[in-house]
Tab-separated table of C-alpha atoms (C1' of nucleotides) and ligand atoms in Angstrom:
chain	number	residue	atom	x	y	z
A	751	UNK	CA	51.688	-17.748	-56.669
A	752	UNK	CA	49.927	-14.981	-54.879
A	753	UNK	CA	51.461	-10.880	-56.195
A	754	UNK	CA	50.741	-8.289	-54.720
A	755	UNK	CA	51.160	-4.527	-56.083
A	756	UNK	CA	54.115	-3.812	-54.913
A	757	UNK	CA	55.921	-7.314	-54.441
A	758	UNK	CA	58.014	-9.115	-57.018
A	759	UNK	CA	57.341	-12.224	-59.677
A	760	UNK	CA	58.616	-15.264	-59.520
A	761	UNK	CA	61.479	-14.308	-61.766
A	762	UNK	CA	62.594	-11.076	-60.253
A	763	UNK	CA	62.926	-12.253	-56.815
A	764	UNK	CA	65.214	-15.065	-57.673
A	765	UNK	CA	67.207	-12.206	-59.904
A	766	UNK	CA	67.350	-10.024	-56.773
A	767	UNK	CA	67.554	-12.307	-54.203
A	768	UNK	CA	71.078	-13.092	-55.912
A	769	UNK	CA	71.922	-9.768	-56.800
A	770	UNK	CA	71.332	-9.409	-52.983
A	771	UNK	CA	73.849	-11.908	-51.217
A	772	UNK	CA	76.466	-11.003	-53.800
A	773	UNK	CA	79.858	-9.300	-52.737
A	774	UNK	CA	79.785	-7.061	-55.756
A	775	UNK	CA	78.426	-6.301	-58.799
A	776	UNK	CA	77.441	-9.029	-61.240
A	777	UNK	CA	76.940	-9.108	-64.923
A	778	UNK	CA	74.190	-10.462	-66.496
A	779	UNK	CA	75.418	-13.644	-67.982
A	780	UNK	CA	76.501	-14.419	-64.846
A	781	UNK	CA	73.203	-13.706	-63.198
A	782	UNK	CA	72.065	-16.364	-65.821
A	783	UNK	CA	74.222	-18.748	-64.947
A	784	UNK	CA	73.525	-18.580	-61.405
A	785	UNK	CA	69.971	-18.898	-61.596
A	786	UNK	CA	69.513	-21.535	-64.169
A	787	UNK	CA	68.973	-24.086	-61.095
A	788	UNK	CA	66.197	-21.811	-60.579
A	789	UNK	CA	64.398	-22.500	-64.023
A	790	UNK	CA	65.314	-19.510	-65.805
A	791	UNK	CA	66.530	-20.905	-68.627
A	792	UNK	CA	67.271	-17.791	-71.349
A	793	UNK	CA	68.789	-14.207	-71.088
A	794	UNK	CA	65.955	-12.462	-71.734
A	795	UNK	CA	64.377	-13.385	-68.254
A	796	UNK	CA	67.061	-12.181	-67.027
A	797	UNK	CA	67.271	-9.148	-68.668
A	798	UNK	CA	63.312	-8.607	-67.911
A	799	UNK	CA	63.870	-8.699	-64.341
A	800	UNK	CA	66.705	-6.775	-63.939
A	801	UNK	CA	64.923	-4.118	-66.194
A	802	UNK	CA	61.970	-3.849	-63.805
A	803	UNK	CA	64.694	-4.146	-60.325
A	804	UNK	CA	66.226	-1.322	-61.966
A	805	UNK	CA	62.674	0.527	-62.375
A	806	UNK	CA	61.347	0.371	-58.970
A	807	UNK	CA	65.240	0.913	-57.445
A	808	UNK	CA	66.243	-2.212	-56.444
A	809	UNK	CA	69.196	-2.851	-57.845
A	810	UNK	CA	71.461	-0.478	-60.122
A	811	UNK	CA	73.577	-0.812	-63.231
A	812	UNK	CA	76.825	0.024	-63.436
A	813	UNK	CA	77.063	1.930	-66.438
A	814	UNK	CA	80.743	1.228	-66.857
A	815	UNK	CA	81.179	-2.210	-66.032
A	816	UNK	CA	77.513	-3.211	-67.611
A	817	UNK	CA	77.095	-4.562	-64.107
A	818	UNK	CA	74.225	-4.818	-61.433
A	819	UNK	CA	74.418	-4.339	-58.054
A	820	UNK	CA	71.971	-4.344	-55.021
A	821	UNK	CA	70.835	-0.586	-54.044
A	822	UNK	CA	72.454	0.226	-51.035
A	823	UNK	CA	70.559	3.256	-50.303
A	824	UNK	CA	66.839	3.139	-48.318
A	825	UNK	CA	66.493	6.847	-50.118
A	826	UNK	CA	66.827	6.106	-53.788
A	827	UNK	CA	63.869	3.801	-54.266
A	828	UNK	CA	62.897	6.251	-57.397
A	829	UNK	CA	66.663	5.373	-58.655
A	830	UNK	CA	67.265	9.034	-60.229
A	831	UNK	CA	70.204	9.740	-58.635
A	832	UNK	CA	73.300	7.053	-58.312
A	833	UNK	CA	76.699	7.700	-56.741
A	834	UNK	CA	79.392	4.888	-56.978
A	835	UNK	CA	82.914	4.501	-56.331
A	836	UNK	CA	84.659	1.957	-58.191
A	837	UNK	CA	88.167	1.086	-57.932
A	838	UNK	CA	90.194	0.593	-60.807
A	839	UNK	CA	92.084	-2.267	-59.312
A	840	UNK	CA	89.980	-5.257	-57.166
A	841	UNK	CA	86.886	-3.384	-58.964
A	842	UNK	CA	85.252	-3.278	-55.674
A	843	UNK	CA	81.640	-0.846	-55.872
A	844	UNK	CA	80.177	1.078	-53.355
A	845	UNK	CA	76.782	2.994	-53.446
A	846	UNK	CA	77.854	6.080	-51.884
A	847	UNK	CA	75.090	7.684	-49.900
A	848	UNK	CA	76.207	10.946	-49.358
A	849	UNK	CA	73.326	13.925	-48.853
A	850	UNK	CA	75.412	17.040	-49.645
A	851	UNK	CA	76.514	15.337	-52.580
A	852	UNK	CA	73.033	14.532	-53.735
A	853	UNK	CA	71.663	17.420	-52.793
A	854	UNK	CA	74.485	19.510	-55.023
A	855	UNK	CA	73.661	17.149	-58.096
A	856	UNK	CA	69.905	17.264	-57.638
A	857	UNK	CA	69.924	21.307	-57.681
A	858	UNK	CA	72.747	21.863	-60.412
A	859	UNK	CA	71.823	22.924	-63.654
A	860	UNK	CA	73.926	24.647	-66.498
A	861	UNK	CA	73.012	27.539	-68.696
A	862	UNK	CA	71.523	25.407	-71.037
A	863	UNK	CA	67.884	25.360	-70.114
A	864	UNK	CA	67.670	22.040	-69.267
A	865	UNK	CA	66.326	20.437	-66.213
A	866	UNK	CA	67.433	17.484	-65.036
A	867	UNK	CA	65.459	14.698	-63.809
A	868	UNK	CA	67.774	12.101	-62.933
A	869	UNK	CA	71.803	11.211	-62.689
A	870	UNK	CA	74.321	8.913	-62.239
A	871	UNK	CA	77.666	9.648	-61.191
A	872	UNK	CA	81.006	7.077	-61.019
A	873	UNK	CA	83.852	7.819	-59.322
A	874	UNK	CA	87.378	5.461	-60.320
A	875	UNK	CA	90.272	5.172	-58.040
A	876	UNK	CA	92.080	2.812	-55.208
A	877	UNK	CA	90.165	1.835	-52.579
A	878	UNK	CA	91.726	1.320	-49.216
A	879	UNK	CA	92.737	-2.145	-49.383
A	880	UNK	CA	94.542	-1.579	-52.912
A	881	UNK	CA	96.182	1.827	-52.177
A	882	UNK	CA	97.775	-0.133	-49.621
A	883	UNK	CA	99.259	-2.904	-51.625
A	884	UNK	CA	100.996	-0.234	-53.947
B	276	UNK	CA	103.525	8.805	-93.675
B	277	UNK	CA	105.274	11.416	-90.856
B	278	UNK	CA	104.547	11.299	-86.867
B	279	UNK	CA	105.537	13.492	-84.379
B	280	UNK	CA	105.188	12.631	-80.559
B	281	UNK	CA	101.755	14.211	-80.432
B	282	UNK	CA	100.259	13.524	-83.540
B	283	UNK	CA	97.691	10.959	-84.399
B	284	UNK	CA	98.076	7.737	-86.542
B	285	UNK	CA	96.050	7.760	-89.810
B	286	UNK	CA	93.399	5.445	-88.472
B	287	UNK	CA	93.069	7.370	-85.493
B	288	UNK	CA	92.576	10.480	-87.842
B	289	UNK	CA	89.933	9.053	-89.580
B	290	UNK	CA	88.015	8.298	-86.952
B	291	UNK	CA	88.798	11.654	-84.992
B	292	UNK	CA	87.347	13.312	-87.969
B	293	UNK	CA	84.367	11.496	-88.043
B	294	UNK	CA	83.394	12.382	-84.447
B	295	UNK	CA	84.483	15.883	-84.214
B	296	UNK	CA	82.045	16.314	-87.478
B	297	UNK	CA	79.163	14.279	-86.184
B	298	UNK	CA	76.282	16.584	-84.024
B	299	UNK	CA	76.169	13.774	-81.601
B	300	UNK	CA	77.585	10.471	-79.754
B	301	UNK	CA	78.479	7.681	-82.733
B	302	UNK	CA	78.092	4.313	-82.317
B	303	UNK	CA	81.645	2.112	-83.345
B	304	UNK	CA	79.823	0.129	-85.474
B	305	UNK	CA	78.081	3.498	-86.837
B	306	UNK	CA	81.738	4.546	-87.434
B	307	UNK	CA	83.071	1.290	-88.880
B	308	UNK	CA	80.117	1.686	-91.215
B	309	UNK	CA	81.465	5.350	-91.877
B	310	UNK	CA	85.328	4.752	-92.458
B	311	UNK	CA	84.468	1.542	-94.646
B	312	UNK	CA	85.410	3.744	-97.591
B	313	UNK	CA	88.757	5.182	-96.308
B	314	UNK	CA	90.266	1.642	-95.810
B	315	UNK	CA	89.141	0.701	-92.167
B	316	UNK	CA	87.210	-2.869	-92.388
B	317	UNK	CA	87.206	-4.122	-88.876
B	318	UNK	CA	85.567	-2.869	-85.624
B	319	UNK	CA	88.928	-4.213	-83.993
B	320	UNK	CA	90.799	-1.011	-86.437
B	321	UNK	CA	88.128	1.113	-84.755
B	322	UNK	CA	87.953	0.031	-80.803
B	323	UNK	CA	91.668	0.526	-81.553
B	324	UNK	CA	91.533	4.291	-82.671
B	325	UNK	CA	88.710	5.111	-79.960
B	326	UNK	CA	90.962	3.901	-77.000
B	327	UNK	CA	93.247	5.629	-77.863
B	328	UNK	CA	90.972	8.950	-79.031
B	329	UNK	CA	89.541	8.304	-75.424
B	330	UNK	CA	92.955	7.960	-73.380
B	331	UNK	CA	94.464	11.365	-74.953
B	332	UNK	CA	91.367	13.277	-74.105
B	333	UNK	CA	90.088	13.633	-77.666
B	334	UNK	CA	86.788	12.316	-76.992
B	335	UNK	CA	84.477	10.339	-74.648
B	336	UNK	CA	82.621	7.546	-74.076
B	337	UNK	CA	78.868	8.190	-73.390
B	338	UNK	CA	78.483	4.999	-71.141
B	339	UNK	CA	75.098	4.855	-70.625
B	340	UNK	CA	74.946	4.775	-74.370
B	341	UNK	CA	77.647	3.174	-75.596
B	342	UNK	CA	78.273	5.451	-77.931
B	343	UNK	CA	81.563	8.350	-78.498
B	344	UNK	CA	81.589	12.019	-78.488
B	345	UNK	CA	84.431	14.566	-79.220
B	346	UNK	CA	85.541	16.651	-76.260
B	347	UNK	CA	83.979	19.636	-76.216
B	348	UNK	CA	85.999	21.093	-73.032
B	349	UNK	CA	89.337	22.249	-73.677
B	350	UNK	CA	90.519	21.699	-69.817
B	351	UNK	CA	89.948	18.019	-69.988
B	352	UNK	CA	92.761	16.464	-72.057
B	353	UNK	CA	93.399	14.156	-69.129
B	354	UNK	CA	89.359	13.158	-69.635
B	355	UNK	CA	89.807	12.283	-65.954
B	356	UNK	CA	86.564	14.115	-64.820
B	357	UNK	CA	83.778	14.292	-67.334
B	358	UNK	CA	80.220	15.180	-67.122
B	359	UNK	CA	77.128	15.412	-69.519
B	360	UNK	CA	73.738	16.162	-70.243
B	361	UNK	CA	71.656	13.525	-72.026
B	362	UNK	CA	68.075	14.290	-73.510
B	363	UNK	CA	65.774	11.251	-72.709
B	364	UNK	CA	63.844	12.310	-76.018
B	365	UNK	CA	66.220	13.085	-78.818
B	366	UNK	CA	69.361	11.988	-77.351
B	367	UNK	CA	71.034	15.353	-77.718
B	368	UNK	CA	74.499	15.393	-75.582
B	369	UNK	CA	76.689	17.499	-74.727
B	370	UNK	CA	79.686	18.367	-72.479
B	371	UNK	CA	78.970	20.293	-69.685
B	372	UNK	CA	81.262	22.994	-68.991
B	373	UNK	CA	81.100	24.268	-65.859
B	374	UNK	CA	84.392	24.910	-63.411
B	375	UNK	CA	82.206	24.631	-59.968
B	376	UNK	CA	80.829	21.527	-60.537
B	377	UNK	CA	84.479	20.016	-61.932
B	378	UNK	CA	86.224	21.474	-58.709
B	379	UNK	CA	83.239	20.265	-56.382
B	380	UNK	CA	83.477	16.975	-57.454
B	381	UNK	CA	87.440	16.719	-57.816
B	382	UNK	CA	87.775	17.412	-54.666
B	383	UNK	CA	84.681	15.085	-53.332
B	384	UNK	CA	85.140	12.276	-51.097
B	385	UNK	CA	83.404	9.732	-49.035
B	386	UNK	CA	84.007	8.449	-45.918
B	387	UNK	CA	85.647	5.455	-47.172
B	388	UNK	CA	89.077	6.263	-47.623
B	389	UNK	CA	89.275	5.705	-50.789
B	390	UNK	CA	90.802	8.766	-53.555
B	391	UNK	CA	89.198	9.420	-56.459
B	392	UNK	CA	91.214	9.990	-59.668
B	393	UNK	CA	88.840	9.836	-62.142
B	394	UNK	CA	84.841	10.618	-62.797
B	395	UNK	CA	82.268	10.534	-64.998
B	396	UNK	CA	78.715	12.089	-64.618
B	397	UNK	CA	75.869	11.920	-66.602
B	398	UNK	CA	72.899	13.788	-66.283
B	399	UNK	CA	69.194	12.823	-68.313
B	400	UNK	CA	66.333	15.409	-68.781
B	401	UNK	CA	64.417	16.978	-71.517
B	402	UNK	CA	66.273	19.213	-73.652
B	403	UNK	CA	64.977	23.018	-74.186
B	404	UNK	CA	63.930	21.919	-77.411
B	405	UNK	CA	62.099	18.689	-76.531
B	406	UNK	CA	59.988	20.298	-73.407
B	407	UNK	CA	58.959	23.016	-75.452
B	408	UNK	CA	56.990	20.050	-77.424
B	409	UNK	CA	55.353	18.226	-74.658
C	630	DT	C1'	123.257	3.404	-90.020
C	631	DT	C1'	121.713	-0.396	-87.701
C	632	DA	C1'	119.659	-2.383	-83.897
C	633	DT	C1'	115.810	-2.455	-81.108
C	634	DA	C1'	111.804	-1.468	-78.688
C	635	DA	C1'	107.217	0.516	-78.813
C	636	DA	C1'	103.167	1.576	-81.257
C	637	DA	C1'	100.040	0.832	-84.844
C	638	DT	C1'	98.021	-2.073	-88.392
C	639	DG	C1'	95.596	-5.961	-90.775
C	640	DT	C1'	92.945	-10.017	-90.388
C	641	DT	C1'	90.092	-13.810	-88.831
C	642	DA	C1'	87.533	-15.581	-85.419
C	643	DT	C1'	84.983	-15.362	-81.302
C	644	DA	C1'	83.198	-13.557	-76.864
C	645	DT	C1'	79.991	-10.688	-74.531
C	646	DT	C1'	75.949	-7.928	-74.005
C	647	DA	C1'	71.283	-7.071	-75.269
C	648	DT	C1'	66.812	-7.107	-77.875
C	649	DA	C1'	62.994	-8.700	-81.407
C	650	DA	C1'	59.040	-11.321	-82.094
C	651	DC	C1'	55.370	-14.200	-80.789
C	652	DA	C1'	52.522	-17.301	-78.011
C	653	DA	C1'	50.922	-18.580	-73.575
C	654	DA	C1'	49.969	-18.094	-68.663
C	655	DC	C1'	48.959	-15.381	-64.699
C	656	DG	C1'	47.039	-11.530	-61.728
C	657	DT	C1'	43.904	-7.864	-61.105
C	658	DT	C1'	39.787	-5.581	-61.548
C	659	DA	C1'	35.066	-4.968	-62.935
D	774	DT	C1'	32.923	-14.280	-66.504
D	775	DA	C1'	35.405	-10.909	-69.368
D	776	DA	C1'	38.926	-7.713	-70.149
D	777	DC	C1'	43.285	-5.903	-69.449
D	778	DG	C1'	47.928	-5.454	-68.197
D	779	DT	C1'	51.991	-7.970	-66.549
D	780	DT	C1'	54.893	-11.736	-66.553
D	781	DT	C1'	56.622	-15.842	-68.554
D	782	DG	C1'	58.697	-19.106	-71.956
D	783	DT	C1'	61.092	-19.770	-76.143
D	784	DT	C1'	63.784	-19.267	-80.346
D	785	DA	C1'	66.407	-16.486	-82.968
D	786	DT	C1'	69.227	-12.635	-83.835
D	787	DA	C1'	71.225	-7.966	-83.197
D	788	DA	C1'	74.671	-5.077	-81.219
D	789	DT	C1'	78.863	-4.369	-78.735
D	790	DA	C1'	83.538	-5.662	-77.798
D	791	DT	C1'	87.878	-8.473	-77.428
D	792	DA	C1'	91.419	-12.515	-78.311
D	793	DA	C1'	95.135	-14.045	-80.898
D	794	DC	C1'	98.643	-13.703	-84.163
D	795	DA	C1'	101.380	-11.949	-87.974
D	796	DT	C1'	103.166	-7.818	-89.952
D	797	DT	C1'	104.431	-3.046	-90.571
D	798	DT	C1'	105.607	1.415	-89.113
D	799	DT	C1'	107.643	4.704	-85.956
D	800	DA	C1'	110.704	6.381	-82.298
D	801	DT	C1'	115.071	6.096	-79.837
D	802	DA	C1'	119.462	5.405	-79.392
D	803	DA	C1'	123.784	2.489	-79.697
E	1282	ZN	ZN1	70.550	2.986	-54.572
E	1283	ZN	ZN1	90.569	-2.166	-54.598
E	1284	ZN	ZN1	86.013	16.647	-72.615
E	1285	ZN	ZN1	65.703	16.745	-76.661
DNA sequence: TTATAAAATGTTATATTATAACAAACGTTA
DNA sequence: TAACGTTTGTTATAATATAACATTTTATAA
């Protein structure tokens, strides 16, 4: 099994690869579960591939939900600063990919003296579809 | 034991008091450990307390830490749009205060429709204190 | 006051999420 | 080849959070 630098193990591509074809994002047990035709057998090789998907930007986890979903977003391969809606009721996320809005986060800084080198941000609500219904 | 409309239950107390007089985020099994001597023996008694702590505004939860702070902002007993700063070294949180940034993002929104009610932002960097050392 | 509904409590058990520790295999580079 | 860092496999366990049910307390109002 040939690797290159910058291309995935064995272990992370099946991880992302699911991750990938997935309508939202999934949980880690699940991921497990999913992938155990695969030969990953225990959580941890789970959890060590999403930790390095996470690293290089590939995926994201939703803080909130202690979900993972695909990165939407051909900018943020560094990961260091996340946008997501999320609605409250069908719990559909979005990535949101918005460049005045990163831009704003990216230069803001408070009187504290710190600089900030990364950031996530979720935003809760109804999406279309559920606003709708109600 | 006497309550009014607005005022907390005694296990709710407790656990109030232990945040507002910790310097950081707790951890709920941190406070279970904590409240062990004023009667409270299960984390159940103490998810309890914090949803509610969290759903009048009286603190928040640190997601990307799991962990609970007391609100430090007087403006946000709705806790409907929160923000932080996070040191990546010594963990040091805090609120951030800052009526631009809360009025920027309330009134954000993507092209999806879709209206926000609710955020939470969390920003990670070195504190004053920890760049100082490196 | 008495009825009643809502909120909070107490308790046991269990579900869910995540990491520790260690040995082995693989990939890259020299 | 040797050396090094990364990834894997595996077992066990830690840390975080909720389900279910019985009971008690509080608020509201008939
Ligand atoms: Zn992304
Ligand atoms: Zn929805
Ligand atoms: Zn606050
Ligand atoms: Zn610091």
């Amino acid at each position: 099994m040939s690797q290159k630098l910058e291309q995935l193990s064995k272990n992370q591509q099946i991880v992302l690869n699911l991750i990938e074809k997935a309508k939202g994002p999934l949980k880690a047990y699940s991921i497990l579960y999913n992938v155990q035709k695969k030969g990953i057998k225990a959580p941890l090789q789970v959890y060590r591939a999403l930790e390095k998907l996470i690293k290089i930007g590939k995926i994201h986890k939703i803080e909130s939900k202690n979900a993972f979903i695909a990165c939407n977003n051909s900018e943020c391969e560094i990961s260091n600063a996340t946008a997501f809606s999320i609605c409250d009721n069908c719990e559909h996320v979005k990535e949101i990919k918005n460049a005045k809005l990163s831009k704003y986060l990216s230069n803001f800084h408070d009187n504290s003296g710190m600089k900030f080198k990364k950031y996530n941000l979720e935003f809760f609500g109804l999406c279309k579809n559920c606003k709708l219904k109600q």
